[in-house]
Amino acid sequence: MLQFRLAFKFLNLGKTFRDPTAILAIFGMILGVGSLIVSMSVFSGFETALKSAIVDVVGHITITRWGSYLNLDNTQQGDLKKKFPEIVALSPYISLEAIAANKGKISGIRIEGLETDSYQNVLNVNKRILQGRFTLSREDKSEKPILLGKGVAKTLGVEIGDTMKVILPKPSPSNTKKFSPRVGKFTVTGILDLGKYDFNERIVVMSLENAQSLAQIDDSVLGLRIKIKDASKAAAVGANILKYLGGYPYRMKSWHEINQNLLDAIQLEKIVIFLVVLIMVIAACFNVASTLYVRVINRYSEISILKSMGGKKNFIVKIFALQGMLLGAIGAAGGIAFGIFLSNAFKKIEETWGFMPADVYKIEVFKAELRMTDLSAVFFATFLVCFLSTLLPALRGARLNPCEGLRYE
């Protein structure tokens, strides 16, 4: 393509990289694009880490019943799976508010009682073991295993193999103003990193059988946790399940609703940060445009010769627009490479300096995540802005008078 060959010749990369103005323009673009990549990847990583922590511990959908226990037998659960092919697996559970005590130290906890045979089909909590082993089954009749979030373990000062007390406050049957606590002794078999600060500070895990025994509720369960094929459709599938069950007194909660405000804020902030940092890229692109203005003046005689040989305005515009796009492509490619490097280094930097405390950002592991959609959006936005900014000097070159350019040749 003739325009491309002329654009490359006029650009003269060797001279370009010796021109301070051009170097600053390209460097500014690299810095702007790199900042865009890092900001997008950090928000994407935050969103993924938060979603993973929630889904691993509570599943995609939770079905409960207002004011009472949920008693859906195996036949009804099987019917539910047949009715909704999106469902991968179901697991009954019980959740109890309690107090944990060890050697004078106490902590408010939330007991998660999981069915031994089915929880692994729905949750990934067993993969979040930090110390010890993940076991819910008794190895002997005297041992009742319990697994603690690492925040709970730190508060209580317990280690693997220690015995601790779990106290379940219950109103006295004879006097509702008094409490008749139920106390159970459990052996710590594992410490968990549940990925989310408030989970680690509150949640303990035990078998459904042990939780039912502590609460003295026989075979009753609080609800069902459900895993589906596509997590993004949890709200829609959950609404259909709720409708199938007849609505009230049943209720449904998807994983997204657990931290809906935070997840929605992440999406909004991601867009805002993209637009704010894009201003840096726009400024860099106009530096490219100013560089092209100088090149148009320097190439006045060559432009005049081309026009005198029959070169039309569109031909001249394409030559200089292609020059700008080549500079933009160099800046965008360099910026993406710089952004990828910083994103990969982000986790190490955060681990070293610890500038994102878990109690503020609600997740324990903070890392950047590069997504092709984010990289593509940044590249095409940069390319478009650069193209638009180069049109003005390109049009200026096309309007030059060839007679003036050839007067002194």
XYZ file of C-alpha atoms in Angstrom:
409
model
C 0.000 0.000 0.000
C 1.621 3.242 -1.213
C 0.255 5.426 1.596
C 1.679 3.077 4.223
C 5.119 3.019 2.572
C 5.209 6.813 2.359
C 3.950 7.155 5.946
C 6.710 4.849 7.173
C 9.301 6.744 5.113
C 8.126 10.151 6.376
C 8.036 8.853 9.951
C 11.748 7.887 9.845
C 11.815 5.937 13.117
C 15.543 6.466 13.613
C 15.045 10.222 13.639
C 11.808 9.930 15.615
C 13.538 8.275 18.557
C 16.080 11.117 18.609
C 13.353 13.767 18.710
C 12.653 14.797 22.355
C 9.085 15.852 21.515
C 8.262 12.509 19.907
C 9.941 10.591 22.743
C 7.899 12.490 25.351
C 4.700 11.873 23.389
C 5.341 8.124 23.156
C 6.491 7.925 26.793
C 3.340 9.752 27.922
C 1.214 7.291 25.995
C 3.081 4.306 27.469
C 2.558 5.702 30.977
C -1.140 6.408 30.380
C -1.910 3.043 28.795
C 0.109 1.221 31.476
C -1.862 3.010 34.204
C -5.109 2.012 32.512
C -4.061 -1.640 32.349
C -3.005 -1.723 36.015
C -6.166 -0.021 37.291
C -8.433 -2.323 35.260
C -6.538 -5.463 36.267
C -6.610 -4.531 39.972
C -10.377 -4.020 39.919
C -10.852 -7.261 37.962
C -8.681 -9.143 40.455
C -10.588 -7.661 43.393
C -13.909 -8.697 41.832
C -12.703 -12.252 41.099
C -11.225 -12.739 44.589
C -14.418 -11.524 46.252
C -16.624 -13.715 44.064
C -14.418 -16.763 44.652
C -14.484 -16.277 48.435
C -18.282 -16.009 48.497
C -18.993 -18.903 46.120
C -16.493 -21.243 47.806
C -18.166 -20.778 51.196
C -21.886 -20.271 50.459
C -22.396 -21.607 46.912
C -24.300 -19.957 44.074
C -27.839 -20.038 45.499
C -29.230 -20.454 49.018
C -32.836 -21.530 49.659
C -34.282 -21.057 53.165
C -37.694 -20.754 54.814
C -38.956 -17.775 56.790
C -39.342 -18.446 60.512
C -38.689 -22.196 60.459
C -36.430 -24.947 59.215
C -36.439 -26.111 55.601
C -37.533 -29.721 55.331
C -37.198 -30.895 51.744
C -36.650 -34.651 51.641
C -34.408 -36.437 49.131
C -37.330 -37.011 46.746
C -38.175 -33.297 46.654
C -34.524 -32.405 46.152
C -34.346 -34.892 43.266
C -37.467 -33.340 41.724
C -35.815 -29.942 41.977
C -32.772 -31.160 40.019
C -34.990 -32.713 37.341
C -37.036 -29.538 36.992
C -33.984 -27.299 36.658
C -31.204 -28.768 34.475
C -29.012 -25.769 35.394
C -28.542 -27.279 38.863
C -25.295 -29.221 39.289
C -25.669 -30.240 42.934
C -27.488 -29.468 46.195
C -26.369 -29.714 49.806
C -28.404 -29.153 53.003
C -26.816 -27.076 55.747
C -27.463 -25.415 59.070
C -26.160 -22.038 60.244
C -26.086 -21.086 63.941
C -24.966 -18.027 65.877
C -22.846 -19.094 68.837
C -19.939 -18.227 71.118
C -16.552 -19.956 71.068
C -14.414 -20.064 74.201
C -10.861 -21.163 74.931
C -8.773 -20.449 78.050
C -10.646 -17.294 79.000
C -10.844 -15.950 75.447
C -14.202 -15.708 73.661
C -15.360 -14.901 70.147
C -18.743 -14.556 68.489
C -18.959 -17.131 65.706
C -21.246 -18.432 62.989
C -21.400 -22.210 62.816
C -21.704 -23.705 59.348
C -22.932 -27.295 59.622
C -22.256 -29.092 56.324
C -23.544 -32.459 55.152
C -20.501 -34.708 54.902
C -21.562 -36.547 51.742
C -22.641 -33.612 49.569
C -20.889 -30.374 50.563
C -17.903 -30.958 48.240
C -20.255 -31.034 45.235
C -21.466 -27.500 45.995
C -18.728 -25.705 47.945
C -14.944 -25.417 47.698
C -14.410 -24.663 51.372
C -12.266 -27.804 51.723
C -9.710 -26.264 49.328
C -9.204 -23.316 51.666
C -7.379 -25.297 54.341
C -4.440 -23.348 55.772
C -3.261 -25.663 58.545
C -4.176 -29.180 59.603
C -6.613 -31.288 57.608
C -10.164 -30.787 56.412
C -12.302 -33.456 58.026
C -15.884 -33.376 59.258
C -16.165 -37.060 60.214
C -15.331 -38.387 63.656
C -12.286 -40.615 63.789
C -13.469 -41.827 67.178
C -16.610 -41.255 69.233
C -14.900 -38.895 71.660
C -13.690 -36.461 68.984
C -15.913 -33.854 67.368
C -13.926 -32.120 64.606
C -14.228 -28.373 64.054
C -12.470 -26.104 61.560
C -11.944 -22.413 62.263
C -11.483 -19.336 60.131
C -7.969 -18.038 60.747
C -9.307 -14.887 62.410
C -11.305 -16.944 64.925
C -8.279 -19.164 65.606
C -6.098 -16.104 66.235
C -8.668 -14.502 68.565
C -9.035 -17.685 70.622
C -5.342 -18.559 70.515
C -5.989 -22.168 69.483
C -3.808 -24.543 67.502
C -4.375 -27.841 65.712
C -5.362 -30.542 68.197
C -6.637 -28.139 70.877
C -10.036 -28.695 72.474
C -12.395 -25.704 72.649
C -15.938 -25.012 73.788
C -18.832 -23.857 71.635
C -21.748 -22.291 73.510
C -25.145 -21.982 71.872
C -27.361 -19.509 73.779
C -30.995 -20.674 73.880
C -33.992 -19.308 75.835
C -34.967 -21.442 78.810
C -38.158 -23.475 78.148
C -39.524 -22.486 81.562
C -38.505 -18.807 81.529
C -37.955 -16.965 78.249
C -36.093 -14.176 80.077
C -33.342 -16.599 81.010
C -30.954 -18.528 78.816
C -30.285 -22.234 78.926
C -26.998 -22.491 77.019
C -25.946 -25.659 75.242
C -22.257 -26.376 75.418
C -20.237 -28.675 73.202
C -16.554 -29.583 73.228
C -14.802 -29.816 69.861
C -11.311 -30.672 68.653
C -9.655 -28.245 66.234
C -8.590 -30.264 63.178
C -7.979 -27.435 60.731
C -7.605 -23.690 60.254
C -9.102 -22.119 57.130
C -8.319 -19.086 55.017
C -11.780 -18.346 53.656
C -10.567 -15.488 51.464
C -12.843 -12.851 52.982
C -12.025 -10.911 56.129
C -15.440 -11.146 57.822
C -15.662 -14.874 56.977
C -12.295 -15.531 58.625
C -13.313 -13.536 61.700
C -16.648 -15.328 62.196
C -17.083 -18.686 60.496
C -16.384 -22.114 61.946
C -17.206 -25.334 60.099
C -18.416 -28.654 61.485
C -20.482 -31.592 60.280
C -24.240 -31.188 59.910
C -24.730 -34.033 62.392
C -22.662 -32.310 65.100
C -24.381 -28.960 64.531
C -27.830 -30.588 64.784
C -26.773 -32.404 67.949
C -25.522 -29.159 69.524
C -28.753 -27.331 68.650
C -30.898 -30.394 69.535
C -32.982 -30.131 66.363
C -32.903 -33.772 65.228
C -32.669 -33.958 61.404
C -33.872 -30.419 60.633
C -31.830 -28.182 58.319
C -31.837 -24.434 57.819
C -31.672 -24.527 54.040
C -30.193 -25.783 50.795
C -27.057 -24.569 49.082
C -27.114 -24.981 45.320
C -24.405 -25.006 42.662
C -25.406 -24.202 39.072
C -23.593 -24.403 35.738
C -23.285 -20.642 35.186
C -22.715 -18.485 38.281
C -23.710 -15.315 36.408
C -27.269 -16.674 36.070
C -27.682 -17.379 39.798
C -30.256 -14.631 40.396
C -32.459 -15.717 37.466
C -32.261 -19.448 38.251
C -32.867 -18.763 41.947
C -35.962 -16.702 41.146
C -37.351 -19.574 39.038
C -36.674 -22.075 41.844
C -38.445 -19.798 44.321
C -41.426 -19.532 41.975
C -41.513 -23.330 41.589
C -41.558 -23.757 45.393
C -44.512 -21.380 45.625
C -42.802 -18.232 46.865
C -43.439 -17.226 50.486
C -42.557 -18.602 53.054
C -39.535 -19.749 51.028
C -36.824 -17.251 50.246
C -33.807 -17.203 47.954
C -30.457 -15.440 48.010
C -27.854 -15.551 45.235
C -24.105 -15.191 45.823
C -24.214 -11.701 44.298
C -26.689 -10.441 46.915
C -24.333 -11.242 49.804
C -22.069 -8.316 48.840
C -24.264 -6.661 46.232
C -23.359 -3.069 47.150
C -19.637 -3.802 47.041
C -19.817 -5.738 43.756
C -21.922 -3.004 42.118
C -19.489 -0.366 43.395
C -16.575 -2.263 41.827
C -18.274 -2.198 38.415
C -19.039 1.525 38.696
C -15.568 2.448 39.945
C -13.981 0.406 37.172
C -15.782 2.528 34.566
C -14.977 5.800 36.370
C -11.273 4.934 36.746
C -11.137 3.939 33.062
C -12.534 7.325 32.000
C -10.326 9.313 34.404
C -7.070 7.591 33.415
C -8.093 7.791 29.740
C -7.592 11.566 30.058
C -3.851 10.873 30.443
C -3.943 8.897 27.215
C -5.846 11.695 25.448
C -3.219 14.226 26.565
C -0.467 11.937 25.251
C -2.297 11.545 21.939
C -2.425 15.319 21.497
C 1.326 15.362 22.065
C 1.523 12.968 19.125
C -0.652 15.401 17.150
C 1.702 18.306 17.934
C 4.636 16.160 16.775
C 2.805 15.533 13.508
C 2.188 19.279 13.041
C 5.958 19.818 13.114
C 6.468 16.966 10.642
C 3.876 18.440 8.288
C 5.827 21.717 8.193
C 9.144 19.888 7.755
C 7.691 17.859 4.864
C 6.132 20.873 3.132
C 8.206 20.426 -0.032
C 7.516 16.656 -0.277
C 3.794 17.287 0.187
C 3.892 19.916 -2.551
C 5.633 17.499 -4.929
C 3.035 14.800 -4.228
C 0.181 17.253 -4.833
C 1.770 18.563 -8.035
C 1.991 14.949 -9.267
C -1.760 14.544 -8.799
C -1.944 13.442 -5.176
C -5.398 14.249 -3.820
C -6.249 15.586 -0.366
C -7.475 12.187 0.842
C -4.150 10.658 -0.187
C -2.188 13.211 1.871
C -4.568 12.846 4.845
C -4.078 9.068 4.860
C -0.281 9.394 4.858
C -0.144 11.583 7.966
C -3.022 9.812 9.713
C -1.109 6.546 9.257
C 1.984 8.189 10.767
C -0.010 9.144 13.837
C -1.513 5.681 14.086
C 1.955 4.106 13.850
C 3.157 6.285 16.723
C -0.039 5.435 18.603
C 0.474 1.714 18.005
C 4.040 1.938 19.364
C 2.806 3.793 22.445
C -0.171 1.453 22.978
C 1.943 -1.696 22.585
C 4.598 -0.334 24.939
C 1.917 0.726 27.418
C 0.262 -2.686 27.392
C 3.626 -4.391 27.957
C 4.386 -1.955 30.799
C 0.912 -2.483 32.286
C 1.226 -6.277 32.136
C 4.597 -6.076 33.897
C 3.189 -3.870 36.673
C 0.092 -6.065 37.034
C 2.214 -9.176 37.464
C 4.377 -7.355 40.003
C 1.350 -6.006 41.886
C 0.889 -9.034 44.155
C 4.545 -8.968 45.200
C 4.388 -5.222 45.845
C 1.214 -5.585 47.943
C 2.709 -8.455 49.946
C 5.834 -6.374 50.642
C 4.201 -3.059 51.515
C 0.732 -4.238 52.603
C -1.065 -1.073 51.483
C -4.479 -2.776 51.165
C -5.525 -4.005 54.639
C -7.987 -6.915 54.672
C -10.269 -5.309 57.266
C -10.858 -2.378 54.892
C -11.049 -4.160 51.529
C -12.821 -7.264 52.925
C -10.641 -9.825 51.139
C -7.499 -11.551 52.370
C -5.662 -12.100 49.067
C -5.363 -9.111 46.757
C -4.005 -9.680 43.271
C -4.323 -8.201 39.804
C -6.050 -10.145 37.039
C -5.473 -9.494 33.350
C -8.537 -10.014 31.165
C -8.516 -10.004 27.378
C -11.675 -7.863 27.401
C -9.877 -5.188 29.456
C -6.736 -5.315 27.296
C -8.818 -5.067 24.115
C -10.877 -2.164 25.477
C -7.744 -0.228 26.440
C -6.000 -0.893 23.111
C -8.943 0.085 20.905
C -9.792 3.151 23.029
C -6.175 4.317 22.771
C -6.036 3.630 19.053
C -9.310 5.499 18.429
C -8.278 8.563 20.447
C -4.882 8.624 18.729
C -6.488 8.376 15.280
C -8.904 11.234 15.995
C -6.125 13.464 17.369
C -3.994 12.969 14.225
C -6.755 14.059 11.850
C -6.142 17.782 12.485
C -2.459 17.826 11.425
C -3.272 15.429 8.565
C -5.971 17.789 7.269
C -3.564 20.694 7.692
C -1.048 18.911 5.473
C -3.705 18.218 2.833
C -4.638 21.922 2.636
C -1.088 23.207 2.046
C -0.556 25.223 -1.142
C 1.879 23.287 -3.415
C 3.053 26.517 -5.116
C 4.325 27.905 -1.801
C 6.082 24.650 -1.046
C 7.899 24.526 -4.399
C 8.810 28.219 -4.611
C 12.303 27.752 -3.185
C 12.975 24.234 -4.543
